[in-house]
Coordinates of C-alpha atoms in Angstrom, one line a residue:
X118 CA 16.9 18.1 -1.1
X119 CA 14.9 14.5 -0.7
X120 CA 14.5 13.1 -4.0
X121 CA 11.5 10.1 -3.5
X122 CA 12.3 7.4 -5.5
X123 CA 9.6 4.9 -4.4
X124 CA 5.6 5.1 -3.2
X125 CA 4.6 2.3 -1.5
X126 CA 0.8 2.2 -0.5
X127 CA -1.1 0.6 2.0
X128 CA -4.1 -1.1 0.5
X129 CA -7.3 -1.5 2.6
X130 CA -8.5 1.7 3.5
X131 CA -5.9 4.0 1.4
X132 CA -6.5 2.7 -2.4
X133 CA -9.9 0.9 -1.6
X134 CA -12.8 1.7 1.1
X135 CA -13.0 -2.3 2.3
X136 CA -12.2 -1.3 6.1
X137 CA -16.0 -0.4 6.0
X138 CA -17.3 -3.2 4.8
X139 CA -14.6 -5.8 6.7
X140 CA -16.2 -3.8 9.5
X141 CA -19.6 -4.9 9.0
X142 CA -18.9 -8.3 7.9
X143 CA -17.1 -8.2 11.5
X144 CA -20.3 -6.8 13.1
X145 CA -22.0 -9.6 11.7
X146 CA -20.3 -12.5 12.3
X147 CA -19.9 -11.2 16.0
X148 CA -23.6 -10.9 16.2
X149 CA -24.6 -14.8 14.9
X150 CA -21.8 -16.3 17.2
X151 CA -22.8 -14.1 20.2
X152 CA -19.5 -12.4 20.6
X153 CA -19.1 -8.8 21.8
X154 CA -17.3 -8.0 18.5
X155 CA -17.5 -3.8 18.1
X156 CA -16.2 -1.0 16.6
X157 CA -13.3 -0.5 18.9
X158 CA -12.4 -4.1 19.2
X159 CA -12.5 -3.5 15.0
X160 CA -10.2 -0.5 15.4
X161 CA -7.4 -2.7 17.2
X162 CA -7.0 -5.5 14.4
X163 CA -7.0 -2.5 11.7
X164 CA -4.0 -3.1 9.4
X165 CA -2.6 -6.4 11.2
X166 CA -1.5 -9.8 9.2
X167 CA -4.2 -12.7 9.3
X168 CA -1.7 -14.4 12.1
X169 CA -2.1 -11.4 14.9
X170 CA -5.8 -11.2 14.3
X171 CA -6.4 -15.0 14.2
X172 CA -4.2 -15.0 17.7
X173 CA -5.8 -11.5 19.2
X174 CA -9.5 -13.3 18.6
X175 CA -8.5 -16.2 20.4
X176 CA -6.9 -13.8 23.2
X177 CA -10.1 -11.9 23.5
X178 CA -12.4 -14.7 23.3
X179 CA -10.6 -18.2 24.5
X180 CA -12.5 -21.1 23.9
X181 CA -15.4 -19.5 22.8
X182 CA -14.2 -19.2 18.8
X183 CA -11.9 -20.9 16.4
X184 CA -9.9 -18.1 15.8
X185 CA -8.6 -19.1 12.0
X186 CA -12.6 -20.2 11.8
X187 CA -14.0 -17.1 12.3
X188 CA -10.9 -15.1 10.8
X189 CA -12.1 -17.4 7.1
X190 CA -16.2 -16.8 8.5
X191 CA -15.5 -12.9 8.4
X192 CA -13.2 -12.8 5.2
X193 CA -15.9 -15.2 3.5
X194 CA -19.0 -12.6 4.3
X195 CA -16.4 -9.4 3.1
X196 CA -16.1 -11.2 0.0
X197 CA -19.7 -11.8 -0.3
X198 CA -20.6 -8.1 -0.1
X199 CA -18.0 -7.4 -2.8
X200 CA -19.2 -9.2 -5.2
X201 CA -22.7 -7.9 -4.3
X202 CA -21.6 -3.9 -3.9
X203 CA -18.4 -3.7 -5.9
X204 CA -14.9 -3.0 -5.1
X205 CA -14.9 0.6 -3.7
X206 CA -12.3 3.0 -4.9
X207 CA -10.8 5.6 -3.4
X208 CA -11.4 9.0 -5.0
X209 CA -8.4 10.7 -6.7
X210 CA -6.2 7.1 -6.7
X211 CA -6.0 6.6 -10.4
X212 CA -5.0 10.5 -10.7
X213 CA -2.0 10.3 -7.7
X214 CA -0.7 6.9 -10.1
X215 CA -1.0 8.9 -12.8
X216 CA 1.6 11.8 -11.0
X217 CA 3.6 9.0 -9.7
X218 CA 4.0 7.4 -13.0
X219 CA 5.1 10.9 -14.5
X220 CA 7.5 11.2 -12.0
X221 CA 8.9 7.9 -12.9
X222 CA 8.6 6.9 -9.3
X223 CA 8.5 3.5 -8.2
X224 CA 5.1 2.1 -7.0
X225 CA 4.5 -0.7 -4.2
X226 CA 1.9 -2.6 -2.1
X227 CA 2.3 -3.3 1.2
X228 CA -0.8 -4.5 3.3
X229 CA -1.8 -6.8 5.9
X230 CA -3.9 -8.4 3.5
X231 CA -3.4 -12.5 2.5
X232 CA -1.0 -12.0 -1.3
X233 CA -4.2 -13.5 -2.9
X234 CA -6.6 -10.9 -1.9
X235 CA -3.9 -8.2 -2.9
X236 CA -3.5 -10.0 -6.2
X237 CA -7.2 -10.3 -6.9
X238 CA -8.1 -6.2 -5.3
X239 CA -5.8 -4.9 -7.6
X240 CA -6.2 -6.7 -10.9
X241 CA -10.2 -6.0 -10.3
X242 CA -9.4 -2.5 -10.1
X243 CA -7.5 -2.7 -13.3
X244 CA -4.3 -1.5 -10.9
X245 CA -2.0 -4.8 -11.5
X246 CA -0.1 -2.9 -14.0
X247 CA 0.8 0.1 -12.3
X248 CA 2.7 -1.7 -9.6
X249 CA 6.2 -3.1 -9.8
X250 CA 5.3 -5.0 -6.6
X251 CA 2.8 -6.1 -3.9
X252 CA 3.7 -7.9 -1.1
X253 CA 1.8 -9.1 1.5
X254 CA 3.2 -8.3 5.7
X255 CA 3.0 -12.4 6.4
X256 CA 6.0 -12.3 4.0
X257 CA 8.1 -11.3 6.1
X258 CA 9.2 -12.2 9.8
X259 CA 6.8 -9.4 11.9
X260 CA 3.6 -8.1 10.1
X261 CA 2.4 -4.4 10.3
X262 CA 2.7 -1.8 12.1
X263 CA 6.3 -3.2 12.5
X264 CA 7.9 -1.6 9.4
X265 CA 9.4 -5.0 8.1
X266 CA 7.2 -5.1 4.7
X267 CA 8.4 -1.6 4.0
X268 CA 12.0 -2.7 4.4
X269 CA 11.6 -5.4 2.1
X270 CA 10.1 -3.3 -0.1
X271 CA 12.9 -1.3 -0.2
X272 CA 15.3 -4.1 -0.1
X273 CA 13.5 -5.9 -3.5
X274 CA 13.3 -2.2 -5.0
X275 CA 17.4 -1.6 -4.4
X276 CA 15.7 2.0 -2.7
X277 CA 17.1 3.4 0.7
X278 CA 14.4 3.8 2.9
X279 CA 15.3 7.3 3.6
X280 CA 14.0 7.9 -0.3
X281 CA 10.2 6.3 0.0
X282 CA 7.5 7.7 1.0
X283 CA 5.1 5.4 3.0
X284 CA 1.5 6.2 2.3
X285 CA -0.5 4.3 5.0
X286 CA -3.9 5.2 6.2

């Protein structure tokens, strides 16, 4: 029988609903420079480190962006409608910590997320605690979806992959 030993959780999109609004601050910024930037061109940077997306805008685009410019110009306007809106929670998070916790499971971070953004997300949600770590995919040598986080992960926790459960939107 498989006895989990450690959760680790993706963070945009699984533990808070920021896909959305990275989404529209996306749509937005595509719209004042002129870019074609849509929903499906969205859907293919989902989950990757700030070093792919910086180098997939300046693949779809050339000279016609900064890529690290308009990677800071999109992150600037998600932070903007934070602060406005709130950091949204997903329903029934708190409650699966809670049976984690009871379990005496181990809990982790792993997102494509800059470290700072992870640190400040989960400390606004009151969530810092809960975690015995959060690490961010630039942390290691290739960022999501390769699975290098996750082995790290594993590695700092001393848990064999074969005993986590990866929980990844």
């Amino acid at each position: 029988m498989l006895k989990v030993k450690a959760v680790i959780f993706d963070m945009d999109g699984l533990m808070f609903d920021t896909e959305q609004i990275t989404c529209r601050a996306f749509m937005e910024k595509g719209e004042e420079y002129g870019l074609p930037l849509d929903k499906e061109k969205f859907v293919q940077i989902l989950g990757l480190n700030s070093t792919s997306i910086i180098s997939q805008y300046q693949e779809l685009y050339g000279d016609r962006v900064d890529g690290e410019k308009l990677y800071r110009e999109i992150g600037g306007r998600k932070q903007e409608i934070l602060e406005k809106e709130g950091l949204p929670v997903k329903k029934g998070l708190f409650e699966l910590l809670d049976a984690i916790e009871k379990a005496g499971i181990k809990k982790a971070v792993a997102s494509g997320s800059d470290q700072e953004v992870i640190d400040r997300f989960v400390t606004d949600a009151g969530l810092k605690e809960r975690f015995d770590m959060m690490i961010s995919s630039k942390a290691v040598k290739r960022g999501k979806p390769y699975p290098d986080v996750f082995l790290e992960i594993c590695r700092q926790l001393e848990v064999a992959p074969s005993d986590t459960l990866v929980l990844e939107d």
